[in-house]
Amino acid sequence: MIPLKTLIVIDKTADASIFLQVAEQLRRLINEGLLPAGQKLPGTRQLAELLQLHRKTVIAAYDELLAEGWLETRAGSGTYVATHLPLVRPQFIGKEVDSESVSEQPGFTFTPKLHLIRPLLLMADGLRLDDGFPDIRLAPMDELARAYRSYFRWGNPQQHFGYGDPKGNRLLREELSVFLNETRALRTTADNILISRGSMMGIYLTSSTILKPGDVAVVGETNWSGANMNFQQAGAELLTIPVDQHGIDVEALAVICERRPVRLVYVTPHHHYPTTVTLPPDRRLRLLQLSRQHGFVILEDDYDYEFHYLRRPILPLASADPHRMVIYIGSLSKSVAPAFRIGYVVAPETVIDEMARLRRIMDRQGDSMLEFAVGQLFRNGDMRRHLKKAHQTYAARCAHFCSLVTNELSDGVQFSQPEGGLAVWATFAPEINLVELAQKAKTAGLMLSDGVAHNPPGKWLNSTRLGFASSTESELEQSVAILRKLTRG
């Protein structure tokens, strides 16, 4: 006799109906082989007494399983587990088996993709010199809340809560088009823009649309690993070119183009990731010339264009591209807060249409309410006011942080004050083990990257990004004081 009284546990505080709990647990016992095909079940009255339930509850559970084909009745005999079910041998977890590993590992095989493995960046509590995150305390939360409320008062509810355009909310695309044309000299309409969930999705859509297995994608020797992963996921062969104090070596790219057909070149020309340097005009012009000559696509990731401090920002490559060889990507995640999963892709309309078709099968549409609300922030000027305030704040923090590092860490850290962005690229003295330093800093209450993710294959840079934007000047002083103590201890 199967001990159903101990195997079926009823939780009367759960949301699920009791008869559904009984049915689900009987179904599980059948799946696990504890109730084999052809096994006779207790009568409804008997099982109700065992479980201390009303008989109608057990009848409802049996009816549910009969309707699904798990059970069958035999006239004058009773209720049985259906005989057509396959024989399953019950398996028991012994003491020597790690129950956690049983829940982690599937019953089938698959091949993990090694290029997808990279550390997960999280917003740490306490002091931090992060990868270059914005300060979420500056985000226009009150203005966003008002814009959200207007979403429920405006227009047709069917429009708001039904399916939308995979390209993104029309209001936001129109406002972004105006904003990009005015601030970056682009020549766009709303139809040239697709709203994505951050720049990562934009790079994924571009890679999947432009690249096919075996194509060559070229990136800097030091580069954002998130972009590299996307190109590898698309099946591209990844080639690297050197990066110096002026950014990517465009002449090294020219040499590759003479030897191999190149399909795509990924650049962050405004503030190269991770080194923060700005690509000078002569290299920009040469890159555009090579693109026209050899026919490769330039994927321009302009992740923090709004934050340039020492002079007026240099206009994007896309603004000087009459031949439409540049796909331009940006994001509000760095401008406002990482939780604002709004990025955008700017490209010719036919390319945007194809990306929208691809996006539709992986993520039917974006967050309509968030996109509408952010569109409202652009329309009424709140977003521009926020960006101006953030620019002033981050410029002051950049200057203060660079002064602190110069005065307190000059014997152990080399850096150049960045022209913009949200982080400083710092190289530590050879006698300072950056991995060990990051571990000691964590123990002391300060989070910073160990820089390993920025090392090209076979090289040890002993460098990392020290983000200043997400910390107040007081917090930056405390962070530098911890580094000073650890590097001189």
PDB file of C-alpha atoms in Angstrom, residues 31-167:
ATOM      1  CA  ASN A  31       5.699  10.921 -12.815  1.00  0.00           C
ATOM      2  CA  GLU A  32       8.238   9.744 -10.277  1.00  0.00           C
ATOM      3  CA  GLY A  33       7.126   6.107 -10.586  1.00  0.00           C
ATOM      4  CA  LEU A  34       5.853   5.818  -7.029  1.00  0.00           C
ATOM      5  CA  LEU A  35       2.387   5.227  -8.455  1.00  0.00           C
ATOM      6  CA  PRO A  36       3.078   2.920 -11.416  1.00  0.00           C
ATOM      7  CA  ALA A  37       0.816   2.360 -14.401  1.00  0.00           C
ATOM      8  CA  GLY A  38      -2.105   0.100 -13.440  1.00  0.00           C
ATOM      9  CA  GLN A  39      -1.807   0.872  -9.704  1.00  0.00           C
ATOM     10  CA  LYS A  40      -5.187   0.900  -7.988  1.00  0.00           C
ATOM     11  CA  LEU A  41      -5.909   4.015  -5.945  1.00  0.00           C
ATOM     12  CA  PRO A  42      -7.913   4.165  -2.722  1.00  0.00           C
ATOM     13  CA  GLY A  43     -11.580   4.965  -3.057  1.00  0.00           C
ATOM     14  CA  THR A  44     -12.560   8.574  -2.689  1.00  0.00           C
ATOM     15  CA  ARG A  45     -14.086   8.006   0.752  1.00  0.00           C
ATOM     16  CA  GLN A  46     -11.000   6.156   2.002  1.00  0.00           C
ATOM     17  CA  LEU A  47      -8.518   8.764   0.675  1.00  0.00           C
ATOM     18  CA  ALA A  48     -10.641  11.578   2.098  1.00  0.00           C
ATOM     19  CA  GLU A  49     -10.448   9.949   5.546  1.00  0.00           C
ATOM     20  CA  LEU A  50      -6.659   9.441   5.181  1.00  0.00           C
ATOM     21  CA  LEU A  51      -6.064  13.079   4.276  1.00  0.00           C
ATOM     22  CA  GLN A  52      -8.817  14.439   6.544  1.00  0.00           C
ATOM     23  CA  LEU A  53     -10.532  16.143   3.628  1.00  0.00           C
ATOM     24  CA  HIS A  54     -14.106  16.337   2.390  1.00  0.00           C
ATOM     25  CA  ARG A  55     -14.936  13.514   0.002  1.00  0.00           C
ATOM     26  CA  LYS A  56     -16.055  16.004  -2.692  1.00  0.00           C
ATOM     27  CA  THR A  57     -12.529  17.465  -2.667  1.00  0.00           C
ATOM     28  CA  VAL A  58     -11.005  14.071  -3.477  1.00  0.00           C
ATOM     29  CA  ILE A  59     -13.684  13.414  -6.132  1.00  0.00           C
ATOM     30  CA  ALA A  60     -12.763  16.743  -7.771  1.00  0.00           C
ATOM     31  CA  ALA A  61      -9.053  15.816  -7.729  1.00  0.00           C
ATOM     32  CA  TYR A  62      -9.736  12.403  -9.297  1.00  0.00           C
ATOM     33  CA  ASP A  63     -11.992  13.995 -11.924  1.00  0.00           C
ATOM     34  CA  GLU A  64      -9.195  16.418 -12.815  1.00  0.00           C
ATOM     35  CA  LEU A  65      -6.716  13.582 -13.380  1.00  0.00           C
ATOM     36  CA  LEU A  66      -9.270  11.472 -15.227  1.00  0.00           C
ATOM     37  CA  ALA A  67      -9.890  14.372 -17.621  1.00  0.00           C
ATOM     38  CA  GLU A  68      -6.132  14.758 -18.183  1.00  0.00           C
ATOM     39  CA  GLY A  69      -5.651  11.042 -18.858  1.00  0.00           C
ATOM     40  CA  TRP A  70      -3.548  10.233 -15.794  1.00  0.00           C
ATOM     41  CA  LEU A  71      -6.229   7.987 -14.266  1.00  0.00           C
ATOM     42  CA  GLU A  72      -8.847   5.593 -15.563  1.00  0.00           C
ATOM     43  CA  THR A  73     -11.902   3.950 -14.008  1.00  0.00           C
ATOM     44  CA  ARG A  74     -12.957   0.327 -14.268  1.00  0.00           C
ATOM     45  CA  ALA A  75     -16.618  -0.475 -13.808  1.00  0.00           C
ATOM     46  CA  GLY A  76     -17.243  -2.134 -10.462  1.00  0.00           C
ATOM     47  CA  SER A  77     -13.541  -2.109  -9.618  1.00  0.00           C
ATOM     48  CA  GLY A  78     -12.404   1.432  -8.838  1.00  0.00           C
ATOM     49  CA  THR A  79      -9.896   4.045  -9.995  1.00  0.00           C
ATOM     50  CA  TYR A  80      -6.456   3.159 -11.377  1.00  0.00           C
ATOM     51  CA  VAL A  81      -3.368   4.874 -12.705  1.00  0.00           C
ATOM     52  CA  ALA A  82      -3.784   4.784 -16.500  1.00  0.00           C
ATOM     53  CA  THR A  83      -2.285   1.621 -17.982  1.00  0.00           C
ATOM     54  CA  HIS A  84      -1.054   3.371 -21.152  1.00  0.00           C
ATOM     55  CA  LEU A  85       1.542   5.388 -19.215  1.00  0.00           C
ATOM     56  CA  PRO A  86       5.188   4.256 -19.584  1.00  0.00           C
ATOM     57  CA  LEU A  87       6.861   2.356 -16.773  1.00  0.00           C
ATOM     58  CA  VAL A  88       8.973   4.681 -14.611  1.00  0.00           C
ATOM     59  CA  ARG A  89      11.366   3.204 -12.072  1.00  0.00           C
ATOM     60  CA  PRO A  90      11.357   5.251  -8.867  1.00  0.00           C
ATOM     61  CA  GLN A  91      14.685   6.854  -7.944  1.00  0.00           C
ATOM     62  CA  PHE A  92      15.585   7.840  -4.422  1.00  0.00           C
ATOM     63  CA  ILE A  93      18.218  10.338  -3.301  1.00  0.00           C
ATOM     64  CA  GLY A  94      20.556   8.694  -0.843  1.00  0.00           C
ATOM     65  CA  LYS A  95      22.553  10.497   1.795  1.00  0.00           C
ATOM     66  CA  GLU A  96      25.629  10.423  -0.394  1.00  0.00           C
ATOM     67  CA  VAL A  97      23.911  12.416  -3.159  1.00  0.00           C
ATOM     68  CA  ASP A  98      24.047  16.208  -3.048  1.00  0.00           C
ATOM     69  CA  SER A  99      20.404  17.231  -3.333  1.00  0.00           C
ATOM     70  CA  GLU A 100      21.404  20.712  -4.575  1.00  0.00           C
ATOM     71  CA  SER A 101      23.304  19.243  -7.520  1.00  0.00           C
ATOM     72  CA  VAL A 102      20.243  17.172  -8.400  1.00  0.00           C
ATOM     73  CA  SER A 103      18.150  20.338  -8.658  1.00  0.00           C
ATOM     74  CA  GLU A 104      20.841  22.217 -10.616  1.00  0.00           C
ATOM     75  CA  GLN A 105      21.617  19.615 -13.271  1.00  0.00           C
ATOM     76  CA  PRO A 106      19.133  18.772 -16.050  1.00  0.00           C
ATOM     77  CA  GLY A 107      18.283  15.298 -17.154  1.00  0.00           C
ATOM     78  CA  PHE A 108      19.518  16.094 -20.676  1.00  0.00           C
ATOM     79  CA  THR A 109      22.824  17.240 -22.131  1.00  0.00           C
ATOM     80  CA  PHE A 110      23.669  20.622 -23.600  1.00  0.00           C
ATOM     81  CA  THR A 111      26.869  22.466 -24.448  1.00  0.00           C
ATOM     82  CA  PRO A 112      27.495  25.679 -22.481  1.00  0.00           C
ATOM     83  CA  LYS A 113      28.881  28.545 -24.568  1.00  0.00           C
ATOM     84  CA  LEU A 114      32.116  29.621 -22.927  1.00  0.00           C
ATOM     85  CA  HIS A 115      32.073  33.065 -24.529  1.00  0.00           C
ATOM     86  CA  LEU A 116      28.926  33.899 -22.522  1.00  0.00           C
ATOM     87  CA  ILE A 117      30.678  33.451 -19.182  1.00  0.00           C
ATOM     88  CA  ARG A 118      31.697  36.747 -17.619  1.00  0.00           C
ATOM     89  CA  PRO A 119      31.331  38.314 -14.162  1.00  0.00           C
ATOM     90  CA  LEU A 120      27.974  39.888 -13.375  1.00  0.00           C
ATOM     91  CA  LEU A 121      28.197  43.581 -12.505  1.00  0.00           C
ATOM     92  CA  LEU A 122      25.864  44.587  -9.696  1.00  0.00           C
ATOM     93  CA  MET A 123      25.294  47.875  -7.897  1.00  0.00           C
ATOM     94  CA  ALA A 124      27.064  47.268  -4.590  1.00  0.00           C
ATOM     95  CA  ASP A 125      25.997  48.826  -1.304  1.00  0.00           C
ATOM     96  CA  GLY A 126      28.480  50.999   0.532  1.00  0.00           C
ATOM     97  CA  LEU A 127      31.563  52.589  -0.983  1.00  0.00           C
ATOM     98  CA  ARG A 128      32.393  51.732  -4.576  1.00  0.00           C
ATOM     99  CA  LEU A 129      34.617  52.729  -7.461  1.00  0.00           C
ATOM    100  CA  ASP A 130      32.579  50.879 -10.037  1.00  0.00           C
ATOM    101  CA  ASP A 131      32.769  50.355 -13.793  1.00  0.00           C
ATOM    102  CA  GLY A 132      31.290  53.780 -14.455  1.00  0.00           C
ATOM    103  CA  PHE A 133      27.688  53.733 -13.273  1.00  0.00           C
ATOM    104  CA  PRO A 134      25.531  56.847 -12.891  1.00  0.00           C
ATOM    105  CA  ASP A 135      24.310  58.031  -9.510  1.00  0.00           C
ATOM    106  CA  ILE A 136      20.729  56.822  -9.261  1.00  0.00           C
ATOM    107  CA  ARG A 137      20.138  59.422  -6.542  1.00  0.00           C
ATOM    108  CA  LEU A 138      20.172  62.049  -9.295  1.00  0.00           C
ATOM    109  CA  ALA A 139      17.550  60.292 -11.437  1.00  0.00           C
ATOM    110  CA  PRO A 140      14.374  62.351 -12.091  1.00  0.00           C
ATOM    111  CA  MET A 141      12.097  60.021 -10.131  1.00  0.00           C
ATOM    112  CA  ASP A 142       9.359  62.554  -9.291  1.00  0.00           C
ATOM    113  CA  GLU A 143       9.158  63.695 -12.903  1.00  0.00           C
ATOM    114  CA  LEU A 144       9.033  60.083 -14.071  1.00  0.00           C
ATOM    115  CA  ALA A 145       6.239  59.293 -11.610  1.00  0.00           C
ATOM    116  CA  ARG A 146       4.168  62.173 -12.969  1.00  0.00           C
ATOM    117  CA  ALA A 147       4.778  60.980 -16.521  1.00  0.00           C
ATOM    118  CA  TYR A 148       3.696  57.458 -15.541  1.00  0.00           C
ATOM    119  CA  ARG A 149       0.447  58.797 -14.097  1.00  0.00           C
ATOM    120  CA  SER A 150      -0.269  60.689 -17.288  1.00  0.00           C
ATOM    121  CA  TYR A 151      -0.015  57.403 -19.181  1.00  0.00           C
ATOM    122  CA  PHE A 152      -3.215  56.201 -17.524  1.00  0.00           C
ATOM    123  CA  ARG A 153      -5.090  59.439 -18.194  1.00  0.00           C
ATOM    124  CA  TRP A 154      -4.108  59.952 -21.806  1.00  0.00           C
ATOM    125  CA  GLY A 155      -5.581  58.410 -24.948  1.00  0.00           C
ATOM    126  CA  ASN A 156      -7.213  55.091 -25.625  1.00  0.00           C
ATOM    127  CA  PRO A 157      -6.660  52.344 -22.999  1.00  0.00           C
ATOM    128  CA  GLN A 158      -6.717  49.770 -25.784  1.00  0.00           C
ATOM    129  CA  GLN A 159      -3.640  51.477 -27.226  1.00  0.00           C
ATOM    130  CA  HIS A 160      -1.866  51.550 -23.893  1.00  0.00           C
ATOM    131  CA  PHE A 161      -2.418  47.999 -22.733  1.00  0.00           C
ATOM    132  CA  GLY A 162      -2.545  46.121 -26.004  1.00  0.00           C
ATOM    133  CA  TYR A 163       0.310  45.057 -28.249  1.00  0.00           C
ATOM    134  CA  GLY A 164       2.532  47.845 -29.520  1.00  0.00           C
ATOM    135  CA  ASP A 165       5.129  48.429 -32.200  1.00  0.00           C
ATOM    136  CA  PRO A 166       8.278  46.282 -31.785  1.00  0.00           C
ATOM    137  CA  LYS A 167      10.247  49.378 -32.815  1.00  0.00           C
TER     138      LYS A 167
END
